Amino acid sequence: MMFHYRFRTAGRAGSSQHGRRHFGTSLPRYRSRERSKISEAFPACTPPSRLLVMNSRVRTEPLLGDFPLSIPGDSYSVVVLLQGYSEPQGTEGAQRADGSVTLLLPTTWKSQGARGEAPAGPDTQRALEQAASGPVLVDTGGPWARDALLAALAAHGVTPDAVTLVVGTHGHSDHVGSLGAFPRAALLVSHDFCLPGGLYLPHGLSEARPLRLGPGLEIWATPGHAGLGDVSVVLAGTSVGTVVVAGDVFEREHDGDTWRQLSEDPEAQERSRQRVLAAADVIVPGHGGPFRVFRGPGDPSAS
Amino acid sequence: MMFHYRFRTAGRAGSSQHGRRHFGTSLPRYRSRERSKISEAFPACTPPSRLLVMNSRVRTEPLLGDFPLSIPGDSYSVVVLLQGYSEPQGTEGAQRADGSVTLLLPTTWKSQGARGEAPAGPDTQRALEQAASGPVLVDTGGPWARDALLAALAAHGVTPDAVTLVVGTHGHSDHVGSLGAFPRAALLVSHDFCLPGGLYLPHGLSEARPLRLGPGLEIWATPGHAGLGDVSVVLAGTSVGTVVVAGDVFEREHDGDTWRQLSEDPEAQERSRQRVLAAADVIVPGHGGPFRVFRGPGDPSAS
């Protein structure tokens, strides 16, 4: 089911075609990097309106640090638990791949036995806010990453039962492979929001209307890669500014035109990419490390 | 990722809109029904070409029997382990819902400790056939259905480790919620095929070109509901003829126009529905019981 919305679509040719995926080499998931003092270099700031900057030059650079990468914030800290990757295997077009996994920890949350409010319905807004009152996981990676995911969560004092919300940016197997590891969490997979047990609640998410989950925390409709239902998580008020966990809107920092080959709707995805680039100070892509975004004529302080 | 194909799409308006889902009451999942002697009433037959029948009148009726519903076949038996449902809850548009779960058991497979060939790459066709050499699960339901799913599998002598392939008809949370329960299985979720561990292999699946998994067993590209990537499982040579496990191509037997409200691409989904109706003798829909399809001027023997 894709619940509680209507898509307005023009007609289109629908048949998929076989195509080879072309990638450069991506960094392996667990490689340590030289530590940078993120919280000192990038003090928290309120992001200004981004709509005016879409025609400005955009520059990006990797966000460096040891993994798991941790970014403090006013309302939530962001932890990139597992870095996504995609690596060609052999010459026949095979790829070993997995999606990035990100944790949002409310600053008010205590790990010693305390669980956020159990989400309850049927008031959707209240249920969303309750779901985001505890640890929020954005994507889970594939099922093969389950043990690594649970270990990474445990290192941050988070048990599977403590997770109150799992957001699936889109329904591909390398992003929603371990939904079942969090049976007490509400789920927001693409546009489907449900409480534990499968009670689906209506909402009004659209490109024009984000969902508000908490202070500075929103869900944006960012269609294109897997179709119309893709979503991104947008968190303002961190030490690096606004962080956007963007699923496969961006494969990696430099994804050239390869993202188009993997896109169900390149036109919609281009629109999503522009919206994210206009708002984000840091983007967590689906198959690479997080990267910083600078808008303006090359001046970092312009962001 | 949506791996190894290109979508050719015309431009379309991309914003989703909030809409209420309207449903009649669906039967609860585990309700017993009067037994019908399926294998005696519907001897196995080889389905003729269906392309000429698309303009003929199509009639449907429920396929009756005790759950889990079991259909013997030449190469595989089909067991509808869990029947999908969607039931309105209250007046605010909430729905309790879960997707159908179907098991395909190779007739040569023995449950006492025998496991099908472990899928290995990188030859995709060989890997697909190996993956289909053991128990094949089509969709998993939501994560809340995990215990019921494992119990239903156990009743058929299938342990989680014995499952060699999980097909996800599309990536919605009520269909792929328990991928992680089958860590030794290959996955085919929408158009993404990967071996256990996340080695994604290229293939040429398209609406014009199905994937062959085994004798009488195919994967069809049936786009529309969740976008371009939806798939269905088509099995010929059963005691009821050709069985199509269609995900949400059909919500249920009588889904009126409600399916359009839930469709990302109604035009593509209508095309998929017609293709399935032209081929199937039995359809397993996503949120209702399986139903028989009769083509021609009301004569069951015409199928």
Coordinates of C-alpha atoms in Angstrom, one line a residue:
Chain A
M1 CA 0.0 0.0 0.0
M2 CA 1.0 3.6 -0.5
F3 CA -1.4 5.1 2.0
H4 CA -3.4 8.2 2.1
Y5 CA -2.4 10.3 -0.8
R6 CA -3.0 10.6 -4.5
F7 CA -0.3 11.0 -7.1
R8 CA -1.0 13.3 -9.9
T9 CA 1.0 11.9 -12.8
A10 CA 1.1 12.5 -16.5
G11 CA 1.3 9.5 -18.7
R12 CA 4.7 8.1 -19.3
A13 CA 6.4 5.2 -20.9
G14 CA 6.7 2.6 -18.2
S15 CA 9.0 -0.2 -19.2
S16 CA 12.3 -0.5 -17.4
Q17 CA 15.4 -1.2 -19.3
H18 CA 18.5 -3.1 -18.3
G19 CA 21.4 -0.8 -17.8
R20 CA 24.8 -1.0 -16.2
R21 CA 25.5 1.0 -13.2
H22 CA 28.7 2.9 -13.5
F23 CA 30.5 3.9 -10.3
G24 CA 33.8 5.1 -9.2
T25 CA 35.3 3.5 -6.1
S26 CA 33.5 4.4 -2.9
L27 CA 35.2 4.4 0.5
P28 CA 34.7 1.2 2.5
R29 CA 32.2 1.6 5.3
Y30 CA 34.3 1.4 8.4
R31 CA 37.5 3.2 7.4
S32 CA 38.8 5.6 10.1
R33 CA 39.7 9.0 9.0
E34 CA 41.7 11.8 10.6
R35 CA 39.5 13.4 13.3
S36 CA 38.3 17.0 12.7
K37 CA 36.9 19.0 15.6
I38 CA 33.4 19.4 14.1
S39 CA 31.7 21.0 17.0
E40 CA 34.5 23.6 17.3
A41 CA 34.8 24.4 13.6
F42 CA 31.1 24.7 12.9
P43 CA 29.1 26.4 15.7
A44 CA 25.3 25.9 15.7
C45 CA 23.4 28.4 13.5
T46 CA 19.9 29.0 12.3
P47 CA 19.8 28.3 8.6
P48 CA 18.5 31.2 6.6
S49 CA 15.9 30.8 3.8
R50 CA 17.5 28.8 1.0
L51 CA 15.1 29.6 -1.7
L52 CA 17.1 32.5 -3.1
V53 CA 20.3 30.5 -3.5
M54 CA 19.4 28.0 -6.1
N55 CA 21.2 29.8 -8.8
S56 CA 24.3 30.5 -6.8
R57 CA 27.4 28.3 -7.2
V58 CA 27.4 25.4 -4.8
R59 CA 30.6 23.8 -3.5
T60 CA 30.9 20.7 -1.5
E61 CA 33.6 18.9 0.5
P62 CA 33.6 15.8 2.7
L63 CA 32.7 16.1 6.3
L64 CA 35.6 14.5 8.1
G65 CA 35.8 12.6 11.3
D66 CA 36.0 9.2 12.9
F67 CA 33.1 6.9 12.4
P68 CA 30.6 6.8 13.7
L69 CA 30.4 10.5 12.9
S70 CA 28.6 12.5 15.6
I71 CA 27.2 16.0 15.2
P72 CA 25.7 17.7 18.3
G73 CA 22.6 19.8 18.1
D74 CA 20.1 21.9 19.9
S75 CA 17.3 19.3 19.8
Y76 CA 18.9 16.2 18.4
S77 CA 22.4 15.0 17.9
V78 CA 23.1 13.2 14.6
V79 CA 25.2 10.1 14.4
V80 CA 26.1 8.5 11.1
L81 CA 26.2 5.0 12.4
L82 CA 27.0 3.2 9.2
Q83 CA 28.3 4.8 6.0
G84 CA 26.8 3.6 2.8
Y85 CA 28.8 2.3 -0.1
S86 CA 28.7 0.8 -3.5
E87 CA 31.7 -1.0 -4.9
P88 CA 31.9 -2.7 -8.3
Q89 CA 32.7 -6.5 -8.1
G90 CA 34.3 -8.0 -11.1
T91 CA 33.6 -6.9 -14.6
E92 CA 30.0 -8.2 -15.1
G93 CA 28.2 -5.3 -13.5
A94 CA 27.9 -6.7 -10.0
Q95 CA 28.0 -4.3 -7.1
R96 CA 28.4 -4.8 -3.4
A97 CA 26.3 -2.1 -1.8
D98 CA 24.5 -1.0 1.3
G99 CA 22.8 2.2 2.4
S100 CA 23.8 4.7 5.0
V101 CA 22.3 4.4 8.5
T102 CA 21.8 7.5 10.6
L103 CA 20.6 7.9 14.2
L104 CA 19.0 11.0 15.6
L105 CA 19.2 11.2 19.4
P106 CA 17.0 13.7 21.2
T107 CA 19.2 15.8 23.5
T108 CA 16.6 15.2 26.3
W109 CA 16.8 11.4 25.9
K110 CA 18.6 9.3 28.6
S111 CA 20.0 6.0 27.6
Q112 CA 19.6 4.3 31.0
G113 CA 16.3 2.5 30.6
A114 CA 14.4 5.6 29.5
R115 CA 12.3 5.2 26.5
G116 CA 10.6 8.0 24.6
E117 CA 6.8 8.2 24.7
A118 CA 5.3 5.2 23.0
P119 CA 3.6 6.4 19.9
A120 CA -0.1 6.2 20.0
G121 CA -2.9 7.1 17.6
P122 CA -5.1 8.1 16.0
D123 CA -4.0 11.8 16.1
T124 CA -1.3 11.7 13.4
Q125 CA 0.5 14.9 14.5
R126 CA 0.7 13.8 18.1
A127 CA 1.7 10.3 17.0
L128 CA 4.6 11.7 14.8
E129 CA 5.8 13.9 17.7
Q130 CA 5.6 11.1 20.2
A131 CA 7.5 8.8 17.7
A132 CA 10.2 11.4 17.4
S133 CA 10.5 11.9 21.2
G134 CA 13.0 9.0 21.4
P135 CA 15.8 7.7 19.2
V136 CA 15.0 8.0 15.5
L137 CA 16.7 5.7 13.0
V138 CA 16.9 6.8 9.3
D139 CA 17.2 3.8 7.1
T140 CA 18.5 0.4 8.4
G141 CA 20.8 -0.8 5.6
G142 CA 20.3 -4.2 4.2
P143 CA 19.5 -7.3 6.4
W144 CA 23.2 -8.4 6.3
A145 CA 24.1 -5.2 8.2
R146 CA 21.8 -6.0 11.1
D147 CA 24.5 -7.1 13.6
A148 CA 26.7 -4.1 12.8
L149 CA 23.7 -1.8 13.1
L150 CA 22.7 -3.2 16.5
A151 CA 26.3 -3.0 17.7
A152 CA 26.6 0.6 16.6
L153 CA 23.4 1.4 18.4
A154 CA 24.5 -0.4 21.5
A155 CA 27.7 1.7 21.5
H156 CA 25.4 4.8 21.9
G157 CA 23.4 3.2 24.6
V158 CA 20.4 2.5 22.3
T159 CA 18.7 -0.9 22.5
P160 CA 16.4 -2.0 19.6
D161 CA 13.4 -1.6 21.8
A162 CA 14.4 2.0 22.6
V163 CA 14.0 3.1 19.0
T164 CA 10.7 4.9 18.7
L165 CA 10.7 5.7 15.0
V166 CA 12.4 4.2 11.9
V167 CA 12.3 6.3 8.8
G168 CA 12.8 4.5 5.5
T169 CA 13.8 7.1 2.9
H170 CA 12.6 4.6 0.2
G171 CA 11.7 0.9 0.0
H172 CA 14.9 -0.6 -1.5
S173 CA 16.4 -3.6 0.1
D174 CA 19.7 -1.9 1.0
H175 CA 17.8 0.7 3.0
V176 CA 14.9 -1.1 4.7
G177 CA 16.4 -4.5 5.2
S178 CA 16.1 -4.6 9.0
L179 CA 12.7 -2.9 9.8
G180 CA 11.9 -6.1 11.8
A181 CA 14.7 -5.5 14.3
F182 CA 12.6 -2.6 15.8
P183 CA 9.2 -4.0 16.6
R184 CA 8.3 -1.3 19.1
A185 CA 9.0 1.6 16.7
A186 CA 6.6 3.5 14.5
L187 CA 7.6 3.3 10.9
L188 CA 7.6 6.0 8.2
V189 CA 8.7 4.2 5.1
S190 CA 8.3 6.4 2.0
H191 CA 4.9 8.1 2.6
D192 CA 3.5 5.3 4.8
F193 CA 3.3 6.2 8.5
C194 CA 2.2 3.4 10.9
L195 CA 2.3 2.7 14.6
P196 CA 3.7 -0.5 15.9
G197 CA 1.3 -3.3 14.9
G198 CA 0.4 -1.8 11.6
L199 CA -2.1 1.0 12.3
Y200 CA -1.6 3.3 9.3
L201 CA -2.4 7.0 9.9
P202 CA -3.2 9.6 7.3
H203 CA -1.1 12.7 6.9
G204 CA -0.6 15.5 4.4
L205 CA 3.0 15.2 3.4
S206 CA 3.8 16.7 0.0
E207 CA 6.6 18.6 -1.6
A208 CA 4.8 21.8 -0.6
R209 CA 4.1 20.6 2.9
P210 CA 6.7 18.9 5.1
L211 CA 5.8 16.9 8.2
R212 CA 7.0 18.4 11.5
L213 CA 8.3 15.8 13.9
G214 CA 9.9 18.0 16.6
P215 CA 12.0 21.2 17.2
G216 CA 13.9 21.7 13.9
L217 CA 13.1 18.2 12.7
E218 CA 11.1 17.7 9.5
I219 CA 10.3 15.1 6.9
W220 CA 10.4 16.3 3.4
A221 CA 8.9 14.7 0.3
T222 CA 11.9 14.3 -2.0
P223 CA 10.6 12.2 -4.9
G224 CA 12.6 10.7 -7.8
H225 CA 15.0 7.9 -7.1
A226 CA 12.6 5.2 -6.2
G227 CA 9.5 7.0 -7.5
L228 CA 7.2 9.6 -6.0
G229 CA 7.3 8.3 -2.4
D230 CA 10.9 9.0 -1.4
V231 CA 11.5 11.1 1.7
S232 CA 14.4 12.9 3.5
V233 CA 15.0 13.9 7.1
V234 CA 15.9 17.5 7.7
L235 CA 17.3 18.6 11.0
A236 CA 18.1 22.3 11.7
G237 CA 20.0 23.6 14.7
T238 CA 23.1 21.4 14.8
S239 CA 26.7 22.4 15.3
V240 CA 27.2 22.2 11.5
G241 CA 23.9 23.9 10.6
T242 CA 21.1 22.0 8.8
V243 CA 21.7 18.3 8.2
V244 CA 19.7 16.5 5.5
V245 CA 19.7 12.7 5.6
A246 CA 18.7 12.4 2.0
G247 CA 18.6 8.6 1.2
D248 CA 19.5 8.1 -2.5
V249 CA 18.5 11.6 -3.6
F250 CA 22.3 11.8 -3.6
E251 CA 24.3 8.5 -4.1
R252 CA 27.4 10.2 -2.8
E253 CA 29.1 13.6 -2.8
H254 CA 30.2 13.4 -6.4
D255 CA 27.7 11.2 -8.2
G256 CA 28.0 13.0 -11.5
D257 CA 25.2 11.8 -13.8
T258 CA 25.2 8.2 -12.4
W259 CA 22.3 9.0 -10.2
R260 CA 20.2 9.5 -13.3
Q261 CA 20.8 5.9 -14.4
L262 CA 19.3 4.7 -11.1
S263 CA 16.4 7.1 -11.0
E264 CA 12.8 6.3 -11.6
D265 CA 12.0 9.9 -12.2
P266 CA 15.1 12.0 -13.0
E267 CA 13.1 15.2 -13.4
A268 CA 11.5 14.9 -10.0
Q269 CA 14.9 13.8 -8.5
E270 CA 16.6 16.9 -10.0
R271 CA 14.0 19.0 -8.3
S272 CA 14.6 17.2 -5.0
R273 CA 18.4 17.6 -5.3
Q274 CA 18.0 21.4 -5.8
R275 CA 15.7 21.8 -2.9
V276 CA 18.1 19.9 -0.6
L277 CA 21.2 21.7 -1.9
A278 CA 19.4 25.0 -1.2
A279 CA 18.8 24.1 2.4
A280 CA 21.5 21.7 3.7
D281 CA 24.8 22.6 5.3
V282 CA 25.5 18.9 5.5
I283 CA 24.1 16.1 3.4
V284 CA 24.2 12.4 4.4
P285 CA 23.9 10.6 1.0
G286 CA 22.8 7.0 0.5
H287 CA 26.1 5.4 -0.6
G288 CA 28.9 7.6 0.6
G289 CA 30.2 9.7 3.4
P290 CA 28.5 12.9 4.6
F291 CA 29.6 16.1 2.9
R292 CA 29.3 19.8 3.5
V293 CA 27.5 22.2 1.2
F294 CA 28.6 25.8 0.6
R295 CA 26.5 28.2 -1.3
G296 CA 27.5 31.5 -2.8
P297 CA 30.7 32.5 -4.7
G298 CA 32.9 30.0 -2.9
D299 CA 32.7 31.6 0.6
P300 CA 32.0 29.0 3.4
S301 CA 30.6 31.8 5.6
A302 CA 27.8 32.4 3.1
S303 CA 26.1 29.3 4.3
Chain B
M1 CA 19.5 1.9 -5.0
M2 CA 17.4 0.7 -7.9
F3 CA 20.0 -1.3 -9.5
H4 CA 20.9 -2.0 -13.1
Y5 CA 18.2 -0.6 -15.2
R6 CA 17.1 2.7 -16.7
F7 CA 13.6 4.0 -16.5
R8 CA 12.4 5.9 -19.5
T9 CA 9.8 8.3 -18.2
A10 CA 8.0 11.2 -19.6
G11 CA 7.8 14.3 -17.4
R12 CA 5.0 14.3 -14.9
A13 CA 3.6 16.4 -12.0
G14 CA 5.3 15.0 -9.0
S15 CA 3.7 16.2 -5.9
S16 CA 1.7 13.8 -3.8
Q17 CA -1.6 14.9 -2.3
H18 CA -3.3 13.8 0.8
G19 CA -6.3 11.6 0.1
R20 CA -8.4 9.4 2.1
R21 CA -8.4 5.7 1.4
H22 CA -11.8 4.3 1.0
F23 CA -12.4 0.6 1.5
G24 CA -15.1 -1.9 2.1
T25 CA -14.6 -4.3 4.9
S26 CA -12.0 -7.0 4.2
L27 CA -12.0 -10.4 5.8
P28 CA -9.8 -10.8 8.8
R29 CA -6.7 -12.7 8.2
Y30 CA -7.1 -15.9 10.0
R31 CA -10.8 -16.7 9.5
S32 CA -11.5 -20.3 8.5
R33 CA -13.7 -20.9 5.6
E34 CA -15.5 -23.9 4.3
R35 CA -13.1 -26.3 2.7
S36 CA -13.3 -26.8 -1.0
K37 CA -11.5 -29.6 -2.7
I38 CA -9.3 -27.5 -4.9
S39 CA -7.0 -30.2 -6.3
E40 CA -10.1 -32.3 -7.4
A41 CA -12.1 -29.4 -8.8
F42 CA -9.2 -27.9 -10.9
P43 CA -6.9 -30.3 -12.5
A44 CA -3.5 -29.0 -13.6
C45 CA -3.4 -27.5 -17.0
T46 CA -0.9 -25.7 -19.2
P47 CA -2.1 -22.1 -19.6
P48 CA -2.6 -21.1 -23.3
S49 CA -1.4 -17.7 -24.6
R50 CA -3.5 -15.0 -22.9
L51 CA -2.8 -12.1 -25.2
L52 CA -5.9 -12.6 -27.3
V53 CA -8.3 -12.5 -24.4
M54 CA -7.8 -9.0 -23.1
N55 CA -11.1 -7.7 -24.7
S56 CA -13.1 -10.7 -23.4
R57 CA -15.4 -10.4 -20.4
V58 CA -13.5 -11.4 -17.2
R59 CA -15.3 -12.8 -14.2
T60 CA -13.8 -13.5 -10.8
E61 CA -14.8 -15.4 -7.7
P62 CA -13.1 -16.1 -4.4
L63 CA -10.8 -19.2 -4.2
L64 CA -12.2 -20.9 -1.1
G65 CA -10.5 -23.1 1.4
D66 CA -9.1 -23.3 4.9
F67 CA -6.1 -21.1 5.6
P68 CA -3.3 -21.5 5.0
L69 CA -4.5 -22.2 1.4
S70 CA -2.4 -24.8 -0.4
I71 CA -2.4 -25.3 -4.2
P72 CA -0.3 -28.3 -5.5
G73 CA 1.6 -28.0 -8.7
D74 CA 4.0 -29.7 -11.1
S75 CA 7.1 -27.8 -10.0
Y76 CA 6.0 -25.8 -7.0
S77 CA 3.1 -25.9 -4.6
V78 CA 1.7 -22.5 -3.6
V79 CA 0.7 -21.8 0.0
V80 CA -1.0 -18.5 0.9
L81 CA 0.5 -18.4 4.4
L82 CA -1.0 -15.1 5.6
Q83 CA -3.9 -13.3 3.9
G84 CA -3.6 -9.6 3.5
Y85 CA -6.2 -7.2 4.8
S86 CA -7.0 -3.5 5.2
E87 CA -9.6 -2.4 7.7
P88 CA -10.7 1.1 8.5
Q89 CA -10.2 2.1 12.1
G90 CA -12.4 4.8 13.3
T91 CA -13.6 7.7 11.2
E92 CA -10.3 9.7 10.8
G93 CA -9.0 7.7 7.9
A94 CA -6.8 5.3 9.9
Q95 CA -6.4 1.8 8.5
R96 CA -5.1 -1.4 10.0
A97 CA -3.4 -3.2 7.2
D98 CA -0.9 -5.9 6.2
G99 CA 0.1 -7.5 3.0
S100 CA -0.4 -11.1 1.9
V101 CA 2.4 -13.6 2.3
T102 CA 2.8 -16.5 0.0
L103 CA 5.2 -19.5 0.0
L104 CA 6.3 -21.4 -3.1
L105 CA 7.7 -24.9 -2.2
P106 CA 9.6 -26.8 -4.9
T107 CA 8.0 -30.3 -5.2
T108 CA 11.6 -31.7 -5.0
W109 CA 12.3 -30.0 -1.7
K110 CA 12.5 -32.0 1.4
S111 CA 11.8 -30.3 4.7
Q112 CA 14.0 -32.6 6.9
G113 CA 17.2 -30.7 7.0
A114 CA 17.5 -30.3 3.2
R115 CA 18.2 -26.8 2.0
G116 CA 18.1 -25.7 -1.7
E117 CA 21.3 -24.8 -3.4
A118 CA 22.8 -21.7 -1.7
P119 CA 22.6 -18.9 -4.3
A120 CA 26.0 -17.9 -5.6
G121 CA 27.1 -15.3 -8.1
P122 CA 28.1 -13.7 -10.3
D123 CA 26.1 -15.5 -13.1
T124 CA 22.7 -13.9 -12.6
Q125 CA 20.6 -16.5 -14.3
R126 CA 22.3 -19.3 -12.4
A127 CA 22.0 -17.4 -9.2
L128 CA 18.2 -16.8 -9.8
E129 CA 17.7 -20.5 -10.5
Q130 CA 19.7 -21.5 -7.4
A131 CA 17.7 -19.0 -5.3
A132 CA 14.5 -20.6 -6.5
S133 CA 15.6 -24.2 -5.9
G134 CA 14.4 -24.0 -2.3
P135 CA 11.5 -22.4 -0.5
V136 CA 10.6 -19.0 -2.0
L137 CA 8.7 -16.4 0.0
V138 CA 6.7 -13.7 -1.8
D139 CA 6.4 -10.7 0.5
T140 CA 6.8 -10.9 4.3
G141 CA 4.0 -8.7 5.6
G142 CA 4.9 -6.0 8.1
P143 CA 7.3 -6.4 11.0
W144 CA 4.5 -7.0 13.4
A145 CA 3.5 -10.2 11.5
R146 CA 6.9 -11.8 12.0
D147 CA 5.9 -14.3 14.7
A148 CA 2.8 -15.4 12.7
L149 CA 4.9 -15.7 9.6
L150 CA 7.6 -17.9 11.2
A151 CA 4.9 -20.0 12.8
A152 CA 3.1 -20.5 9.5
L153 CA 6.4 -21.4 7.8
A154 CA 7.2 -23.9 10.7
A155 CA 3.9 -25.6 10.1
H156 CA 5.1 -26.4 6.6
G157 CA 8.5 -27.6 7.8
V158 CA 10.3 -24.5 6.7
T159 CA 12.8 -22.8 9.0
P160 CA 13.9 -19.2 8.3
D161 CA 17.4 -20.4 7.3
A162 CA 15.8 -22.8 4.7
V163 CA 14.3 -19.9 2.7
T164 CA 16.5 -19.4 -0.3
L165 CA 14.7 -16.5 -1.9
V166 CA 12.5 -13.7 -0.7
V167 CA 10.7 -11.7 -3.4
G168 CA 9.4 -8.3 -2.4
T169 CA 6.7 -7.3 -4.8
H170 CA 7.3 -3.6 -3.8
G171 CA 9.1 -1.8 -1.0
H172 CA 6.1 -0.8 1.2
S173 CA 6.4 -1.5 5.0
D174 CA 3.4 -3.9 5.0
H175 CA 5.2 -6.1 2.4
V176 CA 8.9 -6.1 3.2
G177 CA 8.8 -5.6 7.0
S178 CA 10.6 -8.9 7.8
L179 CA 13.4 -9.2 5.2
G180 CA 15.8 -9.5 8.1
A181 CA 14.3 -12.7 9.3
F182 CA 15.8 -14.6 6.3
P183 CA 19.5 -13.7 6.4
R184 CA 20.5 -16.7 4.2
A185 CA 18.1 -15.9 1.4
A186 CA 18.7 -14.0 -1.8
L187 CA 16.5 -11.0 -2.2
L188 CA 14.5 -9.7 -5.2
V189 CA 12.8 -6.6 -3.9
S190 CA 11.2 -4.7 -6.7
H191 CA 13.9 -4.8 -9.4
D192 CA 16.9 -5.2 -7.1
F193 CA 18.3 -8.8 -7.0
C194 CA 21.1 -9.5 -4.5
L195 CA 22.7 -12.5 -2.9
P196 CA 22.9 -12.9 0.9
G197 CA 25.4 -10.2 2.1
G198 CA 24.4 -7.6 -0.4
L199 CA 26.0 -8.5 -3.8
Y200 CA 23.7 -7.0 -6.3
L201 CA 23.6 -8.7 -9.7
P202 CA 22.5 -7.2 -13.0
H203 CA 19.6 -8.6 -14.9
G204 CA 17.3 -7.6 -17.8
L205 CA 13.9 -7.7 -16.3
S206 CA 11.4 -5.5 -18.1
E207 CA 7.7 -5.6 -19.0
A208 CA 8.7 -7.2 -22.3
R209 CA 11.2 -9.6 -20.7
P210 CA 10.3 -11.6 -17.6
L211 CA 12.9 -13.3 -15.5
R212 CA 12.8 -17.1 -15.5
L213 CA 13.4 -18.7 -12.1
G214 CA 12.5 -22.3 -12.7
P215 CA 10.1 -24.6 -14.5
G216 CA 6.9 -22.5 -15.0
L217 CA 8.1 -19.9 -12.5
E218 CA 8.7 -16.3 -13.6
I219 CA 9.1 -12.8 -12.3
W220 CA 7.1 -10.2 -14.2
A221 CA 7.6 -6.5 -14.1
T222 CA 4.2 -5.1 -13.2
P223 CA 4.7 -1.4 -12.6
G224 CA 2.3 1.1 -11.2
H225 CA 1.3 0.8 -7.5
A226 CA 4.6 1.8 -5.9
G227 CA 6.2 3.1 -9.0
L228 CA 8.0 1.5 -11.9
G229 CA 9.7 -1.2 -9.9
D230 CA 6.8 -3.4 -8.8
V231 CA 7.0 -7.1 -9.6
S232 CA 4.7 -10.1 -9.6
V233 CA 5.4 -13.8 -9.3
V234 CA 3.8 -16.0 -12.0
L235 CA 3.7 -19.8 -11.6
A236 CA 2.2 -22.0 -14.2
G237 CA 1.4 -25.7 -13.9
T238 CA -0.6 -25.8 -10.7
S239 CA -3.8 -27.7 -10.0
V240 CA -5.7 -24.4 -10.6
G241 CA -3.7 -23.3 -13.6
T242 CA -1.5 -20.2 -13.5
V243 CA -1.2 -18.5 -10.2
V244 CA -0.1 -14.9 -10.1
V245 CA 1.1 -13.5 -6.7
A246 CA 0.5 -9.9 -7.7
G247 CA 1.3 -7.7 -4.7
D248 CA -0.7 -4.6 -4.8
V249 CA -1.4 -4.6 -8.5
F250 CA -4.7 -5.8 -7.1
E251 CA -5.7 -4.7 -3.6
R252 CA -8.3 -7.4 -3.4
E253 CA -10.8 -9.1 -5.7
H254 CA -13.2 -6.2 -5.9
D255 CA -11.0 -3.1 -5.5
G256 CA -13.2 -0.9 -7.8
D257 CA -11.4 2.3 -8.4
T258 CA -9.8 2.5 -4.9
W259 CA -6.6 1.0 -6.3
R260 CA -6.2 4.2 -8.4
Q261 CA -6.1 6.4 -5.2
L262 CA -3.2 4.3 -4.0
S263 CA -1.3 4.2 -7.2
E264 CA 1.9 6.1 -8.1
D265 CA 1.2 5.5 -11.8
P266 CA -2.4 4.5 -12.5
E267 CA -1.8 4.2 -16.3
A268 CA 1.1 1.7 -15.8
Q269 CA -0.9 -0.2 -13.1
E270 CA -3.9 -0.5 -15.4
R271 CA -1.6 -2.0 -18.0
S272 CA -0.2 -4.4 -15.4
R273 CA -3.7 -5.4 -14.2
Q274 CA -4.7 -6.2 -17.8
R275 CA -1.6 -8.3 -18.3
V276 CA -2.2 -10.3 -15.1
L277 CA -5.9 -10.8 -15.8
A278 CA -5.0 -12.1 -19.3
A279 CA -2.7 -14.7 -17.8
A280 CA -3.9 -15.7 -14.4
D281 CA -6.3 -18.4 -13.3
V282 CA -5.8 -17.4 -9.7
I283 CA -4.6 -14.1 -8.4
V284 CA -3.2 -13.6 -4.9
P285 CA -3.8 -9.9 -4.2
G286 CA -2.1 -7.7 -1.6
H287 CA -4.9 -7.1 0.8
G288 CA -7.5 -9.8 0.3
G289 CA -8.0 -13.4 -0.3
P290 CA -7.0 -15.2 -3.5
F291 CA -9.5 -15.2 -6.3
R292 CA -10.2 -17.2 -9.5
V293 CA -10.2 -15.5 -12.9
F294 CA -12.5 -16.7 -15.8
R295 CA -12.1 -15.3 -19.2
G296 CA -14.6 -15.5 -22.1
P297 CA -18.4 -15.2 -22.1
G298 CA -18.7 -16.6 -18.5
D299 CA -17.5 -20.2 -19.2
P300 CA -15.0 -21.4 -16.6
S301 CA -13.7 -23.9 -19.0
A302 CA -12.6 -21.1 -21.4
S303 CA -9.6 -20.5 -19.0

